[in-house]
Every structure is written in structure tokens, then in C-alpha cells.
C-alpha positions as CSV (number, residue, x, y, z in Angstrom):
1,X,-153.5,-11.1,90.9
2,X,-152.2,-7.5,91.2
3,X,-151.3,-5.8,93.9
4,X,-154.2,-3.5,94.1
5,X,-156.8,-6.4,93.1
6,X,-155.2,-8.7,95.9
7,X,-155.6,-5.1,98.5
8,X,-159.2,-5.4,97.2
9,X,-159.6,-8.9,97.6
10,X,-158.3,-8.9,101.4
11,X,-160.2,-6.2,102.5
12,X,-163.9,-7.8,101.1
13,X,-163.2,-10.9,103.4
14,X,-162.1,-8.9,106.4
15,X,-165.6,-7.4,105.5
16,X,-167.6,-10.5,104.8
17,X,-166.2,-12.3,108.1
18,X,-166.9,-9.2,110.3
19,X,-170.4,-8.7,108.9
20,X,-171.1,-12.5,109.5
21,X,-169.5,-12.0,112.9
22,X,-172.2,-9.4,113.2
23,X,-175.1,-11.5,112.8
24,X,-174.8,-13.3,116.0
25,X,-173.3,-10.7,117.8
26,X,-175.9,-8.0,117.1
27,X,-178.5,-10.7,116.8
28,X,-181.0,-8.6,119.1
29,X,-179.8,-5.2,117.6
30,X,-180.7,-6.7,114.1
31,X,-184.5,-7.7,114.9
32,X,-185.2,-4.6,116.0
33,X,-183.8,-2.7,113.4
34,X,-185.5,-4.4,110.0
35,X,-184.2,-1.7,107.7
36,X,-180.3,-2.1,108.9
37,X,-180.7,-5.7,108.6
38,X,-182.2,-5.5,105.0
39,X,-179.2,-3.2,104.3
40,X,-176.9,-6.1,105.8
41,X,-178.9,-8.6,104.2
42,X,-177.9,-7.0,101.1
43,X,-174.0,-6.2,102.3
44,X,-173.2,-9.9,102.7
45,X,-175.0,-11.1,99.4
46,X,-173.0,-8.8,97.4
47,X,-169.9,-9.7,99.1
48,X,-170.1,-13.4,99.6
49,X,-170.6,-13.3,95.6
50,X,-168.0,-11.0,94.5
51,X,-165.6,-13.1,96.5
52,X,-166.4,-15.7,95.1
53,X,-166.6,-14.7,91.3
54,X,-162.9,-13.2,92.2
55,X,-162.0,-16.7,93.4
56,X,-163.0,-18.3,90.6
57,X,-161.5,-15.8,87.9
58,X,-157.7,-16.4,89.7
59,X,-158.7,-20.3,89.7
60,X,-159.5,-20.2,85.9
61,X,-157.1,-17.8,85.2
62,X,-154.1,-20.3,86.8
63,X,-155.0,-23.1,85.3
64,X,-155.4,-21.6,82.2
65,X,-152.0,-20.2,82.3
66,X,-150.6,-23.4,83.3
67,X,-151.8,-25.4,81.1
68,X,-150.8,-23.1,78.1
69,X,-147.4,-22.2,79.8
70,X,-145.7,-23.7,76.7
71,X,-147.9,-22.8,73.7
72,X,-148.4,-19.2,72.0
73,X,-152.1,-18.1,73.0
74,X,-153.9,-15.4,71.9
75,X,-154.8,-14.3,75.3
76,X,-158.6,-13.6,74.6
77,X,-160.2,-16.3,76.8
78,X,-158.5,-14.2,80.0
79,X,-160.3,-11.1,78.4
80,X,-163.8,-13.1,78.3
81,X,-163.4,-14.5,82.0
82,X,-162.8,-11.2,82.7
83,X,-165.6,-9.3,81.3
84,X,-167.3,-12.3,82.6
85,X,-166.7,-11.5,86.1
86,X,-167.6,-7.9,85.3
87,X,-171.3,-9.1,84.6
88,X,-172.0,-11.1,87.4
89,X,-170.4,-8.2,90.3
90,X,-173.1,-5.6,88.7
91,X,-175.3,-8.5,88.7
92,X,-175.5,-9.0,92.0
93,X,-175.0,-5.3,93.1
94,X,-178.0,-4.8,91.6
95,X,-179.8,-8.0,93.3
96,X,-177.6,-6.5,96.5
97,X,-179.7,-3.5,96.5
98,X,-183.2,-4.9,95.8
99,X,-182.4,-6.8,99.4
100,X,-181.4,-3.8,100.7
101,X,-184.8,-2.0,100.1
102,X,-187.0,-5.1,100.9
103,X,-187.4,-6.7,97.7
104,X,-187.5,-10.2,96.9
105,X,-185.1,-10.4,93.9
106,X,-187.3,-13.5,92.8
107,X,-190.7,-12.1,93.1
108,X,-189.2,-8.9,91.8
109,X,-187.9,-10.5,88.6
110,X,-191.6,-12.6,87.9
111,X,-193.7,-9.4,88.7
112,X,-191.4,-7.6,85.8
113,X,-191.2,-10.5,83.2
114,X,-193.7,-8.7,80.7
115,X,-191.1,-5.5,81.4
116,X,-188.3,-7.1,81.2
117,X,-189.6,-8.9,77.5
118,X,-190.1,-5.4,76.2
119,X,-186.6,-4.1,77.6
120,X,-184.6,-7.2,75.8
121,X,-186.6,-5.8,72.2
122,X,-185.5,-2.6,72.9
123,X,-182.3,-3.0,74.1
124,X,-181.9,-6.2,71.4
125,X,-178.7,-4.4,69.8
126,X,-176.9,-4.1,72.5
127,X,-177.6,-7.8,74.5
128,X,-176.5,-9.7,70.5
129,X,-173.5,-6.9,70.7
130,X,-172.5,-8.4,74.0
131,X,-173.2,-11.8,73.1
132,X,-171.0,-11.3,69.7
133,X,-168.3,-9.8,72.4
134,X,-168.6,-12.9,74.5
135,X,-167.9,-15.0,71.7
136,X,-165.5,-12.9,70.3
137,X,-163.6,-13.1,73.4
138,X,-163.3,-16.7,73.9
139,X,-162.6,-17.5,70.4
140,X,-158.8,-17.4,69.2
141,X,-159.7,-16.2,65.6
142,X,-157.9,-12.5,66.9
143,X,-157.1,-11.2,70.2
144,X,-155.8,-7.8,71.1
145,X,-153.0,-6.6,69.2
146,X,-154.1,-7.6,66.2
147,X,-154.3,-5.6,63.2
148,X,-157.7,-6.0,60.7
149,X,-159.9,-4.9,58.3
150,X,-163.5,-5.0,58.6
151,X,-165.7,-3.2,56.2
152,X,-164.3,0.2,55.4
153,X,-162.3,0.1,58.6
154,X,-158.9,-0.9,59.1
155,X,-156.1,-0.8,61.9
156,X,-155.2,-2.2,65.2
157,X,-157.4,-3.8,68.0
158,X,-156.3,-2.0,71.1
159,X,-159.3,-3.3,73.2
160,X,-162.5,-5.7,73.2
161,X,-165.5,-4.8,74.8
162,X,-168.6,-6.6,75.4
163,X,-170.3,-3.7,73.0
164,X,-167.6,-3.2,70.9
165,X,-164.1,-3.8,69.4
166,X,-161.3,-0.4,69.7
167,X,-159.3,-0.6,66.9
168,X,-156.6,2.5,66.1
169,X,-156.9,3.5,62.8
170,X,-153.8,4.7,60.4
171,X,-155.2,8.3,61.8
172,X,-154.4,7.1,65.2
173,X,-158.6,7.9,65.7
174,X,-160.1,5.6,67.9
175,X,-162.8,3.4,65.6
176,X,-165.6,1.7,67.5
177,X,-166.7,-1.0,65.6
178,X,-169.9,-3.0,67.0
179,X,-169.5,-6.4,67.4
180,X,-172.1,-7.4,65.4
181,X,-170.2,-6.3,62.6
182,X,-167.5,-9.2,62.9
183,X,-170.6,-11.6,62.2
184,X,-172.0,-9.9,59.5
185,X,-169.2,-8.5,57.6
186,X,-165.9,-9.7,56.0
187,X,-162.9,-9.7,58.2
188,X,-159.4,-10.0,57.5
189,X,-156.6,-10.3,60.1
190,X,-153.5,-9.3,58.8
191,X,-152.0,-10.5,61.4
192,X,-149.8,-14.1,61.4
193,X,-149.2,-15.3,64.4
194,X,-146.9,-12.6,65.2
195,X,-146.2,-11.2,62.2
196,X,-144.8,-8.1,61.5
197,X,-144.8,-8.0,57.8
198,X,-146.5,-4.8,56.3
199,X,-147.2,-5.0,52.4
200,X,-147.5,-1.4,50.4
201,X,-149.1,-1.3,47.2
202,X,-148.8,1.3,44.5
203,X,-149.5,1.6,40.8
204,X,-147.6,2.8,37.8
205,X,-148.8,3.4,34.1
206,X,-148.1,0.7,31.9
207,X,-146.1,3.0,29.7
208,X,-144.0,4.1,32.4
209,X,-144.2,0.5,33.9
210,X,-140.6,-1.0,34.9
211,X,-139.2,-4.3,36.0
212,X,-139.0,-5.3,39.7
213,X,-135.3,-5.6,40.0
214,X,-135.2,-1.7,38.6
215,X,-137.5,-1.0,41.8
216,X,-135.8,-3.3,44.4
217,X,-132.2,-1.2,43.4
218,X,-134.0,1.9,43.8
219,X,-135.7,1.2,46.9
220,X,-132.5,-0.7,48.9
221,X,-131.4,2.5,50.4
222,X,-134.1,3.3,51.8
223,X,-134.7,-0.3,53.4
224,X,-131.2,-0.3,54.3
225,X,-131.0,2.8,56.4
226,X,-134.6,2.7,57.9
227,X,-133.9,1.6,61.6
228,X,-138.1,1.0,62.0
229,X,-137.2,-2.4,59.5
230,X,-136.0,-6.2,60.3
231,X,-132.9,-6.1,57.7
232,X,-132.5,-9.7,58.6
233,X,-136.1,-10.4,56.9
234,X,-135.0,-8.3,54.1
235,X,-137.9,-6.5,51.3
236,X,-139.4,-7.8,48.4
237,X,-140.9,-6.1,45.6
238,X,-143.7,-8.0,43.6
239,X,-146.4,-7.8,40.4
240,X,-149.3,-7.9,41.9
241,X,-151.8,-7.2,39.1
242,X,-151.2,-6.5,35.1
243,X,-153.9,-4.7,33.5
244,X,-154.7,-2.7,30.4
245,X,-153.8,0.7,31.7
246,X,-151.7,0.2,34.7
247,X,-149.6,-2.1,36.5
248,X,-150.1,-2.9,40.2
249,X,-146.9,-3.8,42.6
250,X,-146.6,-4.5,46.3
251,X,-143.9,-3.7,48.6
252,X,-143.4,-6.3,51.4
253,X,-141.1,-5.6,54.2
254,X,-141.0,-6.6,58.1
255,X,-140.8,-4.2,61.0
256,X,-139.4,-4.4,64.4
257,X,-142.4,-4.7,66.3
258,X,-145.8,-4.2,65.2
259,X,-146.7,-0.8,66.3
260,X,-149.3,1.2,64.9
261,X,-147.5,4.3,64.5
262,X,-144.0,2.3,63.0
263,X,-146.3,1.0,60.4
264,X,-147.7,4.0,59.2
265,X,-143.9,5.6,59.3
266,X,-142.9,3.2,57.4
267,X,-145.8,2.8,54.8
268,X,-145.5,6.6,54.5
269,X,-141.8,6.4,53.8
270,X,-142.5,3.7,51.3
271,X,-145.4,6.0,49.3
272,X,-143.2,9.0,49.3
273,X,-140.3,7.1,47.5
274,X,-143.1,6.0,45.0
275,X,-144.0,9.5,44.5
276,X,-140.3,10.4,43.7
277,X,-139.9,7.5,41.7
278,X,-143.0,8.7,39.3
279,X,-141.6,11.9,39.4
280,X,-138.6,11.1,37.5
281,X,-140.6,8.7,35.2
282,X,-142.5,11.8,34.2
């Protein structure tokens, strides 16, 4: 735990034990006074259950740590318990305040069951966008970090919500994709592992189309001066498509760390040198 979650943690069972302490203390006061003991009702439902929820996040947390001390994880199941633990706090704040006004939660829930049918059709979007976040979370197929491209969108996955995944886009914009969208479109993680590799891809006209040694020579200065590049995983330049007009290469080179901004640097580097290159073709 934090520091400022452990602070929290402390302070809600000095809380809890003081307002249980209350109940027989105040025992008299409490009969007398139904809507303060409602309102204390409430108090120590909410509290007995968010320590409890934090209890059991730390446990699962820990042993989830422990027993992947030694292995590389993608970190998203800690994410889902997480969110998780969000839920069931507003939950039972909400629950907290029905006792609080005098409502029986239960009686309260089966006197709103026609309501609460038509709520889940209109909010239906939203509850299968949380549930696709849910599953998102606690599956390792990418985690936070990652860089993707789903539909027309492409970048980095800065954060996972339960309606939505964050990604930073080559524009540095913030992209909220629904996460619906993961289940119903194509997805591909560029990401290995912990790859850094980017690969650049450019055309030239066949008639002006040269061989890949020519471009490696002409692009080694560049490679060898940028300090945004692993030098000891060196560049490669590749065919990547032959066809009747054009011809289609890819650049593949690995960068220090897999920042969203040293990509785009260096991808922007790598175009410009293209654009030179055809210049002098021309």
C-alpha cells in the first residue's frame, strides 16, 4: 500500500472501532434518536465494507505479486482488482445512504426491479463497455504501455477504464476508444513483450526504385548519430511489397525505450531522410 492509502486505511478502523464503541455506549442516546441511528446504521455499513474490500485488494494484490515475483507480467489483473474495488466502495455508499434515510436496501431493490430492467436497456452500452473493461483488465492479451492499432486508431495505451481504453495517439491527442470496440474490431499490438522495435514504411516508384544496400549506406548516418536508437540492435532495411507501379520498403530500427514521443522523433526523422532521398532521385 501507499503511504496515503495506508493514512486512509488507519483512519477508517479508528472510525469503525469508535462508532462500534458507540453502539453500546450511547445505547440509550441511539433509541431515542432514530434518525442519528439510521445515519450510524449507514456509517458502519459503509465502513465495515470498505475495510474490508481494502483488505482484500492488499491480500490479492500480495499474493499475486509473490507468486509472479519471478515471471514478466503484464500487470493488468492489479488494474482489474482495482477497478474492482472501485465498484463495490460506490456500491455500498450508495446502499450506505439508503440506510441512512430509512430504506431497506432489499425492499428498495425488489420495489424497483421493473426500474431498474429499463435502466440496464438504457444504459446497455455502458454496463457491456464495463464488462468488456473487466475482461480487458484481467486478460494478459495487453496491459498498459502497450502500443496498438484498433480500427482507424493507433498509439499507446496510457490507461484502462471500465468504459474505455486511453491510448496517445502520434498527435499526442488523447483517443478514447470504447471497449466494446476491442471485441468487435481488429486489434493489433505492436508490442512484443517489451519490444521497442518501430518499423517505417515508405514507397518509391519503380523507375526510381533502388536496391536495399543503396538505402541502408544512405541511411547509416543517420542511425548512427541518432542518440533516441539501440545501436547495439542495429537497422534493417527491407522489400516489403513489389508491385506494378511502385515498390514498398520498411525501415526497422529499435529505440531506447518505448516512448510515445521518441517514436514519433524517430519515425519523423526516418520520413524526412525519405523525402531527401526522392528528392535527389528526381
Amino acid at each position: 500500500m501507499t503511504k496515503s492509502i495506508s493514512i486512509s486505511f488507519i483512519v477508517r478502523i479508528i472510525l469503525l472501532v469508535a462508532l462500534t464503541a458507540s453502539f453500546v455506549q450511547f445505547e440509550a442516546f441511539y433509541k431515542q434518536k432514530d434518525s442519528i441511528l439510521n445515519i450510524a446504521y449507514g456509517l458502519n455499513t459503509f465502513l465495515t465494507a470498505s475495510v474490508l474490500i481494502s483488505i482484500g485488494h492488499f491480500i490479492l494484490v500480495k499474493l499475486y505479486n509473490s507468486r509472479n515475483e519471478h515471471q514478466v507480467v503484464r500487470g493488468n489483473f492489479v488494474l482489474g482488482i482495482t477497478r474492482v474495488a472501485t465498484v463495490g466502495n460506490v456500491f455500498f455508499i450508495i446502499v450506505s445512504v439508503m440506510i441512512a434515510l430509512g430504506i431497506n436496501p432489499k425492499d428498495f431493490i425488489t420495489s424497483m426491479t421493473i426500474v431498474a430492467m429499463a435502466i440496464a436497456v438504457i444504459f446497455r452500452e455502458y454496463i457491456t463497455n464495463m464488462i468488456s473493461g473487466l475482461i480487458i483488465m484481467f486478460s494478459d492479451q495487453f496491459s498498459v504501455g502497450d502500443r496498438i492499432k484498433i480500427g482507424e486508431y493507433q498509439g499507446k495505451i496510457v490507461d484502462i477504464t471500465l468504459a474505455n481504453l486511453v491510448v496517445r495517439d502520434e498527435d499526442d491527442d488523447a483517443v478514447m476508444i470504447p471497449n466494446n470496440l476491442v471485441f468487435t474490431a481488429t486489434l493489433v499490438n505492436k508490442t512484443s513483450q517489451k519490444s521497442n522495435k518501430i518499423v517505417v514504411k515508405f514507397e518509391l516508384p519503380v523507375d526510381h526504385a533502388v536496391a536495399v544496400e543503396e538505402l541502408e549506406q544512405y541511411f547509416k548516418p543517420l542511425f548512427q548519430n541518432n542518440p533516441n536508437l539501440d545501436h547495439g540492435q542495429g537497422f534493417s532495411v527491407k522489400i516489403a511489397d513489389l508491385a506494378k507501379d511502385f515498390v514498398k520498403y520498411k525501415v526497422e530500427v529499435s529505440t531506447i525505450s518505448s516512448s510515445n514521443r521518441i517514436h514519433q522523433q524517430v519515425q519523423s526523422k526516418i520520413l524526412n531522410e525519405v523525402l531527401q532521398f526522392k528528392g535527389r532521385l528526381n
